[in-house]
Structures are given as C-alpha cells and as structure tokens.
Coordinates of C-alpha atoms and ligand atoms in Angstrom, one line a residue:
M1 CA 0.0 0.0 0.0
N2 CA 2.9 2.1 -0.7
E3 CA 3.6 5.4 1.0
R4 CA 0.9 4.7 3.6
F5 CA 2.4 4.6 7.1
T6 CA 5.9 5.3 5.9
V7 CA 7.5 8.7 5.8
S8 CA 11.0 7.9 4.8
D9 CA 10.2 7.6 1.1
R10 CA 8.7 11.0 0.7
W11 CA 11.9 12.5 -0.7
Q12 CA 10.9 10.8 -3.9
F13 CA 8.0 13.2 -4.3
R14 CA 9.9 16.2 -3.4
S15 CA 12.6 15.4 -5.9
G16 CA 10.1 14.5 -8.6
H17 CA 7.8 17.4 -7.9
S18 CA 8.7 19.8 -10.7
W19 CA 8.6 17.3 -13.5
L20 CA 5.3 16.0 -12.2
I21 CA 3.8 19.4 -12.5
S22 CA 5.2 19.8 -16.0
L23 CA 3.8 16.4 -16.9
A24 CA 0.4 17.3 -15.5
I25 CA 0.3 20.5 -17.5
G26 CA 1.4 18.7 -20.7
L27 CA -1.2 16.0 -20.2
C28 CA -3.9 18.7 -19.9
L29 CA -2.8 20.5 -23.0
A30 CA -2.8 17.3 -24.9
G31 CA -5.7 15.5 -23.3
C32 CA -8.3 17.8 -21.9
Q33 CA -10.4 17.8 -25.1
T34 CA -12.9 15.1 -24.8
G35 CA -13.8 15.0 -28.5
G36 CA -17.5 14.4 -29.3
R37 CA -18.6 14.1 -25.7
A38 CA -20.0 16.6 -23.2
E39 CA -17.1 19.1 -23.4
N40 CA -18.9 21.8 -21.6
A41 CA -20.6 19.9 -18.8
S42 CA -21.2 21.9 -15.6
L43 CA -19.5 20.4 -12.6
A44 CA -22.5 21.7 -10.6
I45 CA -24.6 18.9 -12.0
K46 CA -23.6 15.5 -10.7
V47 CA -24.7 12.2 -12.2
D48 CA -23.5 8.7 -12.1
Q49 CA -21.5 8.9 -15.3
V50 CA -22.0 5.2 -15.9
G51 CA -25.8 5.3 -15.4
Y52 CA -28.9 4.0 -13.7
P53 CA -30.7 0.8 -13.9
L54 CA -34.1 1.2 -15.6
N55 CA -36.3 0.2 -12.8
G56 CA -34.6 1.8 -9.7
P57 CA -34.5 5.3 -8.3
K58 CA -32.8 7.8 -10.6
V59 CA -31.5 11.0 -9.1
A60 CA -29.0 13.6 -10.2
L61 CA -27.7 16.2 -7.7
I62 CA -27.2 19.9 -8.4
S63 CA -25.0 22.2 -6.3
A64 CA -26.3 25.5 -7.8
A65 CA -29.6 27.4 -7.3
A66 CA -32.2 26.5 -9.8
Q67 CA -35.9 25.4 -10.0
S68 CA -36.3 22.8 -12.7
F69 CA -34.4 20.3 -14.8
E70 CA -34.8 18.3 -18.1
V71 CA -33.5 14.9 -19.0
R72 CA -32.4 15.1 -22.7
N73 CA -31.5 12.4 -25.2
A74 CA -27.8 12.6 -25.8
A75 CA -28.2 11.9 -29.5
D76 CA -30.5 14.7 -30.5
G77 CA -31.2 16.8 -27.4
A78 CA -34.9 15.8 -27.4
V79 CA -36.5 16.3 -24.0
A80 CA -37.4 12.9 -22.4
Y81 CA -38.5 14.1 -19.0
R82 CA -39.1 17.4 -17.2
G83 CA -39.1 17.9 -13.4
R84 CA -38.8 20.2 -10.5
L85 CA -35.7 20.2 -8.3
S86 CA -36.1 19.4 -4.6
P87 CA -35.6 22.2 -2.0
S88 CA -32.0 23.0 -1.3
Q89 CA -30.2 21.2 1.5
A90 CA -26.9 22.3 3.2
D91 CA -24.2 19.6 3.2
A92 CA -21.7 20.0 6.0
N93 CA -19.2 17.6 4.6
T94 CA -18.7 19.5 1.3
G95 CA -20.1 23.0 2.2
D96 CA -22.4 22.7 -0.8
Q97 CA -26.1 23.6 -1.1
V98 CA -27.6 20.6 -2.9
Q99 CA -30.8 20.0 -4.8
A100 CA -32.0 16.7 -6.2
A101 CA -33.3 16.0 -9.7
D102 CA -35.5 12.9 -9.4
F103 CA -36.3 11.3 -12.7
S104 CA -37.2 7.8 -11.4
A105 CA -40.3 8.0 -13.5
L106 CA -38.3 7.9 -16.7
H107 CA -38.3 4.3 -18.0
Q108 CA -36.6 4.7 -21.4
A109 CA -33.4 3.0 -22.2
G110 CA -30.7 5.1 -23.9
R111 CA -28.0 7.7 -23.3
F112 CA -29.1 11.0 -21.7
Y113 CA -27.8 14.1 -20.0
I114 CA -29.4 16.5 -17.5
E115 CA -30.0 20.1 -18.5
V116 CA -30.7 22.7 -15.8
P117 CA -31.8 26.1 -17.1
G118 CA -29.4 28.8 -16.0
V119 CA -26.8 26.2 -14.9
G120 CA -25.9 24.0 -17.9
R121 CA -25.8 20.4 -18.8
S122 CA -24.3 17.3 -17.2
W123 CA -22.0 14.5 -18.4
T124 CA -23.9 11.9 -20.3
F125 CA -25.0 8.6 -18.7
A126 CA -26.9 5.5 -19.6
L127 CA -30.4 4.3 -18.6
G128 CA -30.9 0.6 -19.2
P129 CA -30.4 -3.0 -18.1
D130 CA -26.9 -4.2 -17.2
V131 CA -25.5 -0.7 -17.0
Y132 CA -22.8 -1.8 -14.5
E133 CA -21.5 -4.9 -16.4
R134 CA -18.8 -3.0 -18.3
V135 CA -17.5 -1.3 -15.1
Y136 CA -17.5 -4.7 -13.3
Y137 CA -15.4 -6.0 -16.3
L138 CA -13.0 -3.1 -16.1
A139 CA -12.7 -3.3 -12.3
M140 CA -11.8 -7.0 -12.5
R141 CA -9.5 -6.4 -15.5
A142 CA -7.7 -4.0 -13.2
F143 CA -6.5 -6.9 -11.1
Y144 CA -5.2 -8.6 -14.2
G145 CA -3.3 -5.3 -14.9
Q146 CA -1.8 -5.6 -11.5
R147 CA -0.4 -9.1 -12.1
C148 CA 3.2 -9.5 -11.2
G149 CA 5.7 -11.9 -12.6
T150 CA 4.1 -12.3 -16.0
A151 CA 3.6 -10.3 -19.2
V152 CA 0.4 -8.3 -19.1
D153 CA -1.5 -6.9 -22.1
L154 CA -4.9 -5.3 -22.1
G155 CA -5.1 -5.9 -25.8
S156 CA -7.0 -4.0 -28.5
E157 CA -9.3 -2.3 -26.1
F158 CA -6.4 -0.4 -24.6
P159 CA -3.5 -0.6 -27.1
G160 CA -0.1 -0.1 -25.5
Y161 CA -1.3 -0.9 -22.0
S162 CA 1.0 -3.8 -21.5
H163 CA 4.3 -4.8 -19.8
P164 CA 6.7 -7.7 -20.1
A165 CA 7.2 -10.0 -17.1
C166 CA 8.4 -8.1 -14.0
H167 CA 9.9 -9.1 -10.7
V168 CA 10.8 -12.6 -11.9
R169 CA 13.6 -13.1 -9.4
G170 CA 13.4 -12.9 -5.7
E171 CA 15.5 -13.6 -2.6
F172 CA 15.2 -14.0 1.1
H173 CA 15.9 -10.9 3.1
L174 CA 17.9 -11.5 6.3
S175 CA 14.7 -10.7 8.4
S176 CA 13.0 -13.8 7.0
G177 CA 15.3 -16.1 8.9
Q178 CA 16.6 -17.7 5.7
S179 CA 18.9 -16.7 2.9
G180 CA 19.4 -17.3 -0.8
E181 CA 17.1 -17.2 -3.8
R182 CA 13.3 -17.4 -3.4
D183 CA 11.5 -16.5 -6.6
N184 CA 7.9 -16.6 -5.4
I185 CA 6.8 -15.2 -8.7
G186 CA 3.2 -14.0 -9.0
G187 CA 0.6 -12.1 -7.1
W188 CA -0.7 -8.6 -7.7
H189 CA 1.1 -5.4 -7.3
D190 CA -0.5 -4.1 -4.2
A191 CA -1.2 -0.5 -5.0
G192 CA 0.7 2.4 -6.6
D193 CA 3.9 0.5 -5.8
Y194 CA 5.2 -2.9 -6.8
G195 CA 5.2 -4.6 -3.4
R196 CA 3.2 -7.6 -2.5
Y197 CA 1.8 -7.8 1.0
M198 CA 0.1 -10.8 2.7
V199 CA -2.2 -8.8 4.9
N200 CA -3.6 -6.7 2.2
S201 CA -3.8 -9.7 -0.1
G202 CA -5.8 -11.4 2.6
V203 CA -8.8 -9.1 2.8
T204 CA -8.6 -8.5 -1.0
T205 CA -8.6 -12.1 -2.1
G206 CA -11.1 -13.0 0.6
T207 CA -13.5 -10.3 -0.7
L208 CA -13.2 -11.5 -4.3
L209 CA -13.8 -15.1 -3.3
W210 CA -16.9 -14.0 -1.3
T211 CA -18.0 -12.0 -4.3
W212 CA -18.1 -15.3 -6.2
E213 CA -19.8 -17.2 -3.4
L214 CA -22.5 -14.7 -3.0
F215 CA -23.2 -13.6 -6.5
A216 CA -22.1 -16.6 -8.6
P217 CA -25.2 -16.8 -10.9
K218 CA -24.6 -13.2 -12.1
L219 CA -20.8 -13.7 -12.6
K220 CA -20.4 -17.2 -14.0
S221 CA -20.8 -16.2 -17.6
I222 CA -18.9 -12.9 -17.6
S223 CA -15.6 -13.4 -19.4
L224 CA -12.7 -11.2 -18.3
N225 CA -10.7 -12.0 -21.4
L226 CA -7.9 -13.5 -19.3
P227 CA -5.2 -15.9 -20.5
E228 CA -7.1 -18.6 -18.6
S229 CA -10.5 -17.7 -19.9
G230 CA -12.4 -20.7 -21.3
N231 CA -10.6 -23.2 -19.0
G232 CA -13.9 -24.2 -17.3
T233 CA -13.3 -22.1 -14.2
P234 CA -15.2 -18.8 -13.8
D235 CA -13.0 -15.9 -14.6
I236 CA -13.2 -14.1 -11.3
L237 CA -11.8 -17.3 -9.7
N238 CA -9.1 -17.5 -12.4
E239 CA -8.0 -14.0 -11.5
A240 CA -8.2 -14.6 -7.7
R241 CA -6.1 -17.7 -8.2
W242 CA -3.2 -15.6 -9.6
N243 CA -2.8 -14.0 -6.2
L244 CA -3.7 -17.1 -4.2
E245 CA -0.8 -19.1 -5.8
W246 CA 1.6 -16.4 -4.6
M247 CA 0.1 -16.3 -1.1
L248 CA 0.6 -20.1 -0.9
K249 CA 4.2 -19.6 -1.8
M250 CA 4.7 -17.2 1.1
Q251 CA 4.0 -20.1 3.6
D252 CA 7.1 -21.5 5.2
S253 CA 7.5 -25.3 5.8
D254 CA 6.4 -24.8 9.5
G255 CA 3.1 -23.3 8.4
G256 CA 3.8 -19.7 9.1
A257 CA 3.6 -17.0 6.4
W258 CA 6.1 -14.2 5.8
V259 CA 4.7 -10.7 5.8
K260 CA 5.6 -9.3 2.4
Q261 CA 7.7 -9.5 -0.7
T262 CA 9.0 -6.1 -1.7
S263 CA 12.2 -4.2 -2.5
T264 CA 13.8 -2.6 0.6
R265 CA 12.6 0.8 -0.5
F266 CA 10.0 2.0 -3.1
S267 CA 11.2 2.1 -6.7
G268 CA 10.9 5.3 -8.7
F269 CA 8.0 5.9 -11.1
V270 CA 9.1 3.4 -13.6
A271 CA 7.3 0.6 -15.6
P272 CA 7.2 -2.7 -13.7
E273 CA 9.8 -4.4 -15.8
D274 CA 12.2 -1.4 -15.2
D275 CA 12.1 -1.8 -11.4
R276 CA 15.4 -3.6 -10.9
L277 CA 15.5 -3.4 -7.1
P278 CA 15.8 -7.0 -5.7
S279 CA 12.4 -8.5 -4.7
E280 CA 12.8 -9.6 -1.1
V281 CA 10.8 -12.0 1.1
I282 CA 10.7 -10.0 4.3
G283 CA 10.1 -11.3 7.8
T284 CA 9.9 -10.0 11.4
G285 CA 13.7 -10.1 11.9
S286 CA 13.6 -12.5 14.9
P287 CA 12.2 -16.0 15.5
P288 CA 9.7 -17.2 14.4
Y289 CA 10.2 -14.7 11.5
K290 CA 6.6 -15.1 10.2
S291 CA 3.7 -13.0 11.6
T292 CA 0.4 -14.1 13.1
C293 CA -1.7 -11.6 11.1
A294 CA -0.2 -12.7 7.8
T295 CA -0.5 -16.4 8.7
A296 CA -4.1 -16.1 9.9
D297 CA -5.1 -14.2 6.8
L298 CA -3.6 -17.0 4.7
A299 CA -5.6 -19.6 6.8
A300 CA -8.8 -17.7 6.2
V301 CA -8.4 -17.1 2.5
A302 CA -7.1 -20.6 1.8
A303 CA -10.1 -22.0 3.7
I304 CA -12.5 -20.1 1.5
A305 CA -10.5 -21.3 -1.6
A306 CA -10.9 -24.9 -0.4
R307 CA -14.7 -24.4 -0.8
V308 CA -15.0 -22.4 -3.9
Y309 CA -12.4 -24.1 -6.1
R310 CA -13.6 -27.6 -5.2
P311 CA -16.1 -27.9 -8.1
F312 CA -13.5 -26.7 -10.6
D313 CA -10.1 -28.1 -9.4
S314 CA -10.3 -30.4 -6.5
A315 CA -6.5 -30.8 -6.2
F316 CA -6.1 -27.1 -5.9
A317 CA -8.9 -27.0 -3.3
A318 CA -7.2 -29.7 -1.3
R319 CA -3.8 -27.9 -1.5
N320 CA -5.6 -24.8 -0.1
L321 CA -7.2 -26.7 2.7
D322 CA -3.9 -28.3 3.8
A323 CA -2.3 -24.8 3.7
A324 CA -5.2 -23.3 5.8
R325 CA -5.0 -26.0 8.5
R326 CA -1.2 -25.8 8.8
A327 CA -1.4 -22.0 9.0
W328 CA -4.1 -22.2 11.7
T329 CA -1.9 -24.6 13.7
W330 CA 1.0 -22.2 13.5
T331 CA -1.2 -19.4 14.9
E332 CA -2.1 -21.6 17.8
K333 CA 1.6 -21.8 18.7
Y334 CA 2.2 -18.1 18.0
P335 CA -1.1 -16.3 18.7
N336 CA 0.2 -12.7 18.4
V337 CA 3.5 -12.2 16.6
T338 CA 3.2 -8.7 15.2
F339 CA 5.2 -7.0 12.5
R340 CA 7.2 -3.8 12.2
N341 CA 9.5 -2.9 9.4
P342 CA 12.9 -4.4 10.2
P343 CA 15.9 -2.0 10.0
G344 CA 16.6 -0.9 6.4
I345 CA 13.1 -1.6 5.1
T346 CA 10.9 1.3 4.2
T347 CA 8.1 -0.2 2.0
G348 CA 4.5 -0.4 3.4
E349 CA 4.3 -1.8 6.8
Y350 CA 0.6 -2.7 7.3
G351 CA 1.4 -2.7 11.0
D352 CA -1.3 -4.3 13.2
A353 CA -0.9 -4.8 16.9
N354 CA -3.7 -7.3 17.3
C355 CA -4.1 -10.4 15.2
Q356 CA -7.1 -11.8 17.2
D357 CA -9.6 -10.7 14.6
E358 CA -7.5 -12.3 11.8
R359 CA -7.6 -15.6 13.8
L360 CA -11.3 -15.2 14.4
W361 CA -11.8 -14.9 10.6
A362 CA -9.6 -18.0 10.0
A363 CA -11.6 -20.0 12.6
A364 CA -14.9 -18.9 11.0
E365 CA -13.8 -19.8 7.5
L366 CA -12.3 -23.1 8.5
W367 CA -15.4 -24.0 10.4
R368 CA -17.5 -23.1 7.4
T369 CA -15.4 -25.3 5.2
T370 CA -14.6 -28.3 7.4
G371 CA -17.2 -28.5 10.1
D372 CA -14.4 -29.4 12.6
A373 CA -15.6 -28.6 16.1
A374 CA -12.3 -27.0 17.2
Y375 CA -12.8 -24.1 14.9
N376 CA -16.3 -23.6 16.0
D377 CA -15.2 -23.6 19.6
F378 CA -12.6 -21.0 19.0
F379 CA -15.1 -18.8 17.2
L380 CA -17.8 -19.1 19.9
R381 CA -15.3 -18.3 22.7
N382 CA -14.2 -15.1 21.0
Y383 CA -16.9 -13.6 18.7
N384 CA -19.0 -11.7 21.2
D385 CA -16.7 -8.8 21.9
N386 CA -16.4 -8.2 18.2
L387 CA -20.1 -7.6 17.5
P388 CA -19.8 -3.8 17.5
S389 CA -17.4 -4.0 14.5
L390 CA -20.5 -4.5 12.4
D391 CA -21.9 -1.1 13.1
A392 CA -19.6 0.8 10.7
P393 CA -16.9 -0.2 8.2
P394 CA -13.3 0.0 9.5
D395 CA -11.1 2.8 8.1
E396 CA -8.6 0.1 7.2
N397 CA -10.3 -3.1 6.3
W398 CA -7.0 -5.0 5.9
S399 CA -6.4 -4.7 9.7
S400 CA -9.9 -5.1 11.0
L401 CA -11.2 -8.5 10.0
A402 CA -13.8 -9.0 12.6
P403 CA -16.7 -8.1 10.2
M404 CA -15.5 -10.7 7.8
A405 CA -15.2 -13.2 10.6
L406 CA -18.7 -12.6 12.0
Q407 CA -20.4 -12.5 8.7
A408 CA -18.5 -15.7 7.5
Y409 CA -20.0 -17.5 10.5
A410 CA -23.5 -16.2 9.9
L411 CA -23.3 -17.0 6.2
A412 CA -22.2 -20.6 6.8
K413 CA -24.8 -23.2 6.6
Q414 CA -22.8 -25.6 8.8
K415 CA -24.6 -28.2 10.9
G416 CA -23.7 -27.5 14.5
S417 CA -23.4 -23.8 14.2
D418 CA -24.6 -21.8 17.2
A419 CA -28.1 -20.4 16.5
K420 CA -27.8 -17.7 19.1
A421 CA -24.5 -16.4 17.6
I422 CA -25.9 -16.4 14.1
A423 CA -29.0 -14.5 15.2
A424 CA -26.8 -11.9 17.1
I425 CA -24.6 -11.4 14.1
R426 CA -27.5 -11.1 11.6
D427 CA -29.5 -8.8 13.8
R428 CA -26.5 -6.5 14.3
R429 CA -25.7 -6.4 10.6
V430 CA -29.3 -5.7 9.6
S431 CA -29.9 -2.9 12.2
A432 CA -26.6 -1.3 11.3
A433 CA -27.7 -1.5 7.6
R434 CA -30.9 0.3 8.4
A435 CA -28.9 3.2 9.9
I436 CA -26.5 3.2 6.9
A437 CA -29.4 3.3 4.5
A438 CA -31.2 6.0 6.4
R439 CA -28.0 8.1 6.2
A440 CA -27.8 7.7 2.5
R441 CA -31.5 8.8 2.2
D442 CA -31.1 11.9 4.4
N443 CA -27.6 13.0 3.3
P444 CA -27.8 15.8 0.7
Y445 CA -25.3 13.9 -1.5
H446 CA -27.3 10.6 -1.0
V447 CA -24.2 8.8 0.4
S448 CA -23.7 7.0 3.7
M449 CA -20.4 8.7 4.4
Q450 CA -20.1 10.6 7.7
T451 CA -17.6 13.4 8.5
K452 CA -15.2 11.0 10.2
D453 CA -15.2 8.7 7.1
Y454 CA -13.1 11.1 4.9
V455 CA -9.9 9.3 5.8
W456 CA -7.1 7.7 3.7
G457 CA -8.9 5.5 1.3
S458 CA -12.3 7.0 1.9
N459 CA -13.6 5.7 -1.4
G460 CA -12.9 2.3 0.0
V461 CA -15.1 3.1 3.0
A462 CA -17.9 4.2 0.7
A463 CA -17.6 0.8 -1.1
L464 CA -17.6 -1.0 2.3
Y465 CA -20.9 0.7 3.2
G466 CA -22.2 -0.8 0.0
M467 CA -20.9 -4.2 1.0
D468 CA -22.5 -3.9 4.4
L469 CA -25.8 -3.1 2.9
L470 CA -25.6 -6.0 0.3
I471 CA -24.7 -8.5 3.0
A472 CA -27.6 -7.3 5.2
N473 CA -29.8 -7.8 2.2
I474 CA -28.8 -11.5 2.1
F475 CA -29.7 -11.9 5.8
H476 CA -32.9 -9.9 5.5
P477 CA -33.9 -8.9 1.9
D478 CA -34.9 -5.3 1.7
P479 CA -35.0 -3.3 -1.6
E480 CA -33.9 -0.2 0.4
F481 CA -30.6 -1.9 1.2
V482 CA -29.9 -2.5 -2.4
S483 CA -30.9 1.0 -3.4
A484 CA -28.7 2.6 -0.7
A485 CA -25.8 0.4 -1.7
R486 CA -26.3 1.7 -5.2
D487 CA -26.3 5.3 -3.9
N488 CA -22.8 4.7 -2.6
L489 CA -21.8 3.3 -6.0
H490 CA -23.3 6.4 -7.6
Y491 CA -21.0 8.5 -5.4
L492 CA -18.0 6.6 -6.6
L493 CA -19.0 6.9 -10.2
G494 CA -19.5 10.7 -10.4
R495 CA -22.4 11.8 -8.2
N496 CA -20.2 13.6 -5.8
A497 CA -19.0 17.2 -5.1
F498 CA -16.3 17.0 -7.8
S499 CA -18.6 15.5 -10.5
L500 CA -15.8 13.1 -10.9
S501 CA -15.8 9.4 -11.5
W502 CA -13.2 7.9 -9.2
V503 CA -12.7 4.9 -11.5
T504 CA -10.1 5.4 -14.2
R505 CA -11.4 5.5 -17.8
V506 CA -15.0 5.1 -16.6
G507 CA -17.3 8.0 -17.4
E508 CA -16.7 11.2 -19.3
N509 CA -15.0 13.0 -16.4
A510 CA -12.9 10.3 -14.6
V511 CA -9.8 10.6 -12.4
K512 CA -6.8 11.1 -14.7
H513 CA -3.7 11.2 -12.5
P514 CA -3.8 8.3 -10.0
H515 CA -0.8 7.5 -7.9
H516 CA 0.0 4.3 -9.8
R517 CA 3.5 3.6 -11.2
P518 CA 2.4 2.0 -14.5
S519 CA 0.1 4.9 -15.1
G520 CA 2.8 7.4 -14.2
D521 CA 5.8 6.1 -16.0
G522 CA 5.4 8.7 -18.8
R523 CA 4.5 6.2 -21.6
Q524 CA 0.7 6.8 -21.7
E525 CA -1.4 9.9 -21.6
L526 CA -4.3 8.3 -19.7
P527 CA -4.1 6.0 -16.7
W528 CA -4.6 2.2 -16.8
P529 CA -8.4 1.5 -16.7
G530 CA -10.8 0.3 -14.1
L531 CA -8.8 1.5 -11.0
L532 CA -10.5 3.1 -8.0
A533 CA -8.6 6.1 -6.5
G534 CA -8.4 6.6 -2.8
G535 CA -10.7 9.7 -2.5
P536 CA -11.0 12.7 -0.2
N537 CA -8.8 12.5 2.9
A538 CA -9.1 15.1 5.7
G539 CA -5.8 13.8 7.1
R540 CA -4.0 15.5 4.2
Q541 CA -0.8 13.4 4.7
D542 CA 0.9 14.6 1.4
A543 CA 2.2 17.9 0.1
M544 CA -0.5 18.2 -2.6
L545 CA -3.3 18.0 0.0
A546 CA -1.4 20.1 2.5
A547 CA -1.3 22.9 -0.2
L548 CA -5.2 23.0 -0.5
P549 CA -7.0 25.9 1.2
A550 CA -7.1 25.4 5.0
D551 CA -10.8 25.8 5.3
L552 CA -11.9 23.2 2.8
P553 CA -14.5 20.8 4.2
P554 CA -13.4 17.1 4.6
A555 CA -15.2 15.7 1.5
K556 CA -13.2 18.2 -0.7
D557 CA -9.8 17.4 0.6
Y558 CA -8.8 15.7 -2.7
A559 CA -6.3 16.3 -5.5
D560 CA -6.3 14.5 -8.8
Q561 CA -2.6 14.6 -8.9
M562 CA -0.1 11.7 -9.2
G563 CA 1.8 13.0 -6.2
S564 CA -1.2 12.9 -3.9
Y565 CA -0.6 9.4 -2.6
A566 CA -2.9 10.2 0.3
S567 CA -5.9 10.9 -1.8
N568 CA -5.2 9.5 -5.3
E569 CA -3.4 6.2 -4.9
I570 CA -5.1 3.0 -6.0
A571 CA -5.1 -0.2 -3.9
I572 CA -6.2 -3.7 -4.3
N573 CA -8.2 -3.8 -1.1
W574 CA -10.6 -1.1 -1.9
Q575 CA -10.6 -2.3 -5.5
A576 CA -12.0 -5.6 -4.3
S577 CA -14.7 -3.8 -2.3
L578 CA -15.7 -2.0 -5.5
V579 CA -15.9 -5.3 -7.3
F580 CA -18.2 -6.7 -4.6
L581 CA -20.4 -3.7 -4.8
L582 CA -20.6 -3.8 -8.6
A583 CA -21.3 -7.5 -8.6
G584 CA -24.1 -7.0 -6.1
E585 CA -25.7 -4.4 -8.3
L586 CA -25.5 -6.4 -11.5
E587 CA -28.9 -7.3 -12.8
Ligands
ZN601 ZN1 5.9 -7.2 -10.7

C-alpha cells in the first residue's frame, strides 16, 4: 500500500515534484479535449456517469440554485423528461447547497444528459439494463493489470497498456530467517507501488472469493478476457487464483507466512519491468520470523478457496485446505507475533498490533469449510466482543477482519453452528444497515459517508458501506438496502462534489492522474483503466493535500494529482470492495 504509514520515502515526491507538474500541464494541453462528448458539462450537475438501472431510483444532484431540470436524449437533445428540483439542503461535509433532480419515473433506455436552465448540462449517462456490467469487467481487469511476474497486455481495447514479465527473481531478506534465492513469482502489485503484502492480499482475495460465493449466478458467464478464460473455471476465480498461488508460496514449511515481498525501498515511477530493485521475502527479523496476522489471513483465504475451487479443481482446493490447516496450527503456537518494518526496510508496513480478529476470521472460514468442532469452539469463545465491529466499516479493512469473521460464520450453513451467535450477528448487521441506508437517504449527496469517514482510502469506506448493505440484504432482503448500496456506488461513479468518476477510464470525467506507477511512467497519456482512486482525505498526509485551502471541508480534501498518494493512490483492497459492490448491483 505504498507510502501509507511510511514517511522515509517522501523524498521521492519532493525530488520528482517539478517534473510531475510539467507532466500534468502537458497532459492537460494534450488530453483535456474530450472529443465528441460533453465538453462543456457543468461540474455543478452531478450524475452517475455510468448510469442508472431502468427500474430503480434515478437521481442527479445539483449544487447550484435552480428550479427545474430536463433529461435530454444525448443523440438529438430531445427532452425525455421534465421535473422540479427538490428544496436546497446544506451539506456539512462539502459546504455545498444541494438540490435533487429525481427522474425515477423515466423508464426509457438510452443515453441521456441533464439540462438545468441557468446552470448548464451534465455529463452523459446510460439508462438501461446491465449498466454496470462494463464497469465490473474493467474493475476486475484492473486486477489482471496488477499481475506481477508475468507479461500483461490489455489488448486491442487499450492498445499499449502492456508490460513484459516483471519481478521474476526474488530472494530471502535477512529478516526472513533464511537466505538465498526465493523467486515466489506471481501475485498482484499491491497499490501504486510494486510490493506484494500478505495482509492486504488477505482481505482483498477473501473479498473477491466472497463475491463469487454470494453472486455466482450473475458472474459465472462474464468473461474477463484473461489468458485462462475458457478453462472451465469462472474468470473471477481464475483472476483470484493468480494471487492465491503467490500467497501459498509465502508459507514456510512450518506453516507460518512471511509478511511481504517487496524491495527494501519503493522504486521510482518506472514501468514494472524497469524496477530492478531486488524483490525480497521479508520477515519479522527474529524467531519465528513469520507474523500471526499474515498467517491467519492465509488460513482464512485458503479455507475459502478450499470451498470455492472444489467444483473446478479439487486438487487445488485440497492444497488450499492443507495450507489453511497448517497456517491455523501455526497461529495456535504463535497467537500474536506482530510485524514492524525491520531496519533498512521502508516499504509499506501494514502494522497491526492485534491479530485476534484475523484468527477469528480464519476460525470462522475453517469451520464453514470443514465443520471441525475445534474451529467452532474458538469462534464461539471469541466472537461476542467483536459484534460492535458490524456497526460501521473500518477505516482500514486490511487490519480489521472482525466483520469478515462474524459474517462468515453467519453465512455458513454448517450443521452444529450456534443459532444464538448467528442471530446476534444477523440482527446487528441488519440494524446497522438500516442506519447506513437511512443516512444515504437523508444526506444531501445521498451517500452513507459521515464526516469521520473522509480518511485515507475514503472511497474504500464508501464501497464498504455498499458491501455492508448488500450482505444485510442477504440476511434480510430489503430493496432499500440494495438501493442505498447503489447510492454509494453512484457517489464513486461521479455523483459527488467534484462531479468526478473515481474509477479510471470510466465516465466522461474520470480521475486522470492516480498515484500508480504503471500509469505514471510517462508512456501513456491516460491511466490504466478500471482502478478506484483513494478519495477525499481530511488527514492531508501529502504535500498536494497540504497545499489545499485550509478551510476546505473534509469531503473536498482531494487532489487529482499523481503526487497525492494520500488521496489518489489505487489499492487492491478497496478495488475488491468496489468489485463486490458492482457484482451485487449487476442485474
Ligand atoms: Zn511485478
């Protein structure tokens, strides 16, 4: 996760600052014309730039004083719908006065824009069935684009977005307790950097496997155009396996898992194959060298994999189950070995002082997969204190696995599960979802975000609100949960204060300068597609954010600049939450 939680690397941004600005200006001169699209859209009119399903609520938001609006056909400007704007509401998180344009009564498929007399027109958007399928495809293809250790090519859709195999050699760092070569090829580049980290891989891969488990009928026939496509395994599982194989290689013979495989410091903004820094398997620096959080994450993810791959590759499923059991046994021996960067290592730390929630998740998933009483006993001894974790998403979902643990248990249909525990978890999830949905309904921007949620990776928090709502909908079906989840998706896809889609190459006005090395190596004008940027961050931990006006409200603390790693980095964990949300909203 790159610059997060490390300060020692920031010299790179200071030294690279002037050319970054030159590059940004150059890109704008060359690339700010949108050619044939809504070139003069008003940023005061905010729409989901992807679109709205035909039969759900359809609302645009306007941060300018006006009375009425029109929905016009994008092809010929013909008016398809006319309506009155709602009364203005003050939004504390943005400082905006916001009015709603509700055109839910329009049931016509096509491409449209909103016209507000005296204000202007919006970006175009679609109404129709399957409006989110293309975004789902791109968001999943983004994982393929993050593949390490192999050549990647996005093909004719995005010519030139390719790289030869990268990081094909590795070695043990002294902190791992071993020495010599250790290739461990594979996995996904974690974020804007080229590191691979077990803890962030844990929640990310787990979320993608859950996406399959919960929404398989909608996903099974969607091809992601992968090298493995057509092999009989659904493509979301093909993609997740790329990272799983690397995670399995990070397990030592004693069952424990090393924490990460990165260079000792971050590389410059170069293409993956041009990063020549040695790729090191890094440990805790003293016995037992592996960490409990990393090992428990492996146990949880491999336990899920043992379930979901069984119909497609029983040998791979069995390999995962064996890895999961051995990892669990290791955590029984070492219940809380935590990790800090050893001397000389300055890549992302993903520091976590408490690995109990990771162990709880592993126990729940192992119980769900095996039905072995020991896992159930561990879960039932430890779950109760974690129930409040269901009330709101964690700021950092890679370090707070209690929600995954609890929900895994309640989703399991395992004979012998404790009915009282399941009821407590379901009730807590559903009542929290009611509050989350009510907030989206009452918030002027129709989003569940609270003032405190504008943290590093706030867009990931918005996606997690969507996940919470969709899981609640499984426990207790309620159309309002699905609709509120979609409101949070609308926020990510352009219905926000910036009128900006935070998913690269999606929508007419999408984020252009993510903190992402392959996008910033100077070879391409536009970023790699399908990537979710971090979003507004009132913490302002980088120079670009620190330079913003001091009195900006929290939801406006954002800079679409490559140097703004604290608001514009991409990361696989919130990417996975976006995929889950999109999958849940597919029709
Ligand atoms: Zn690589």
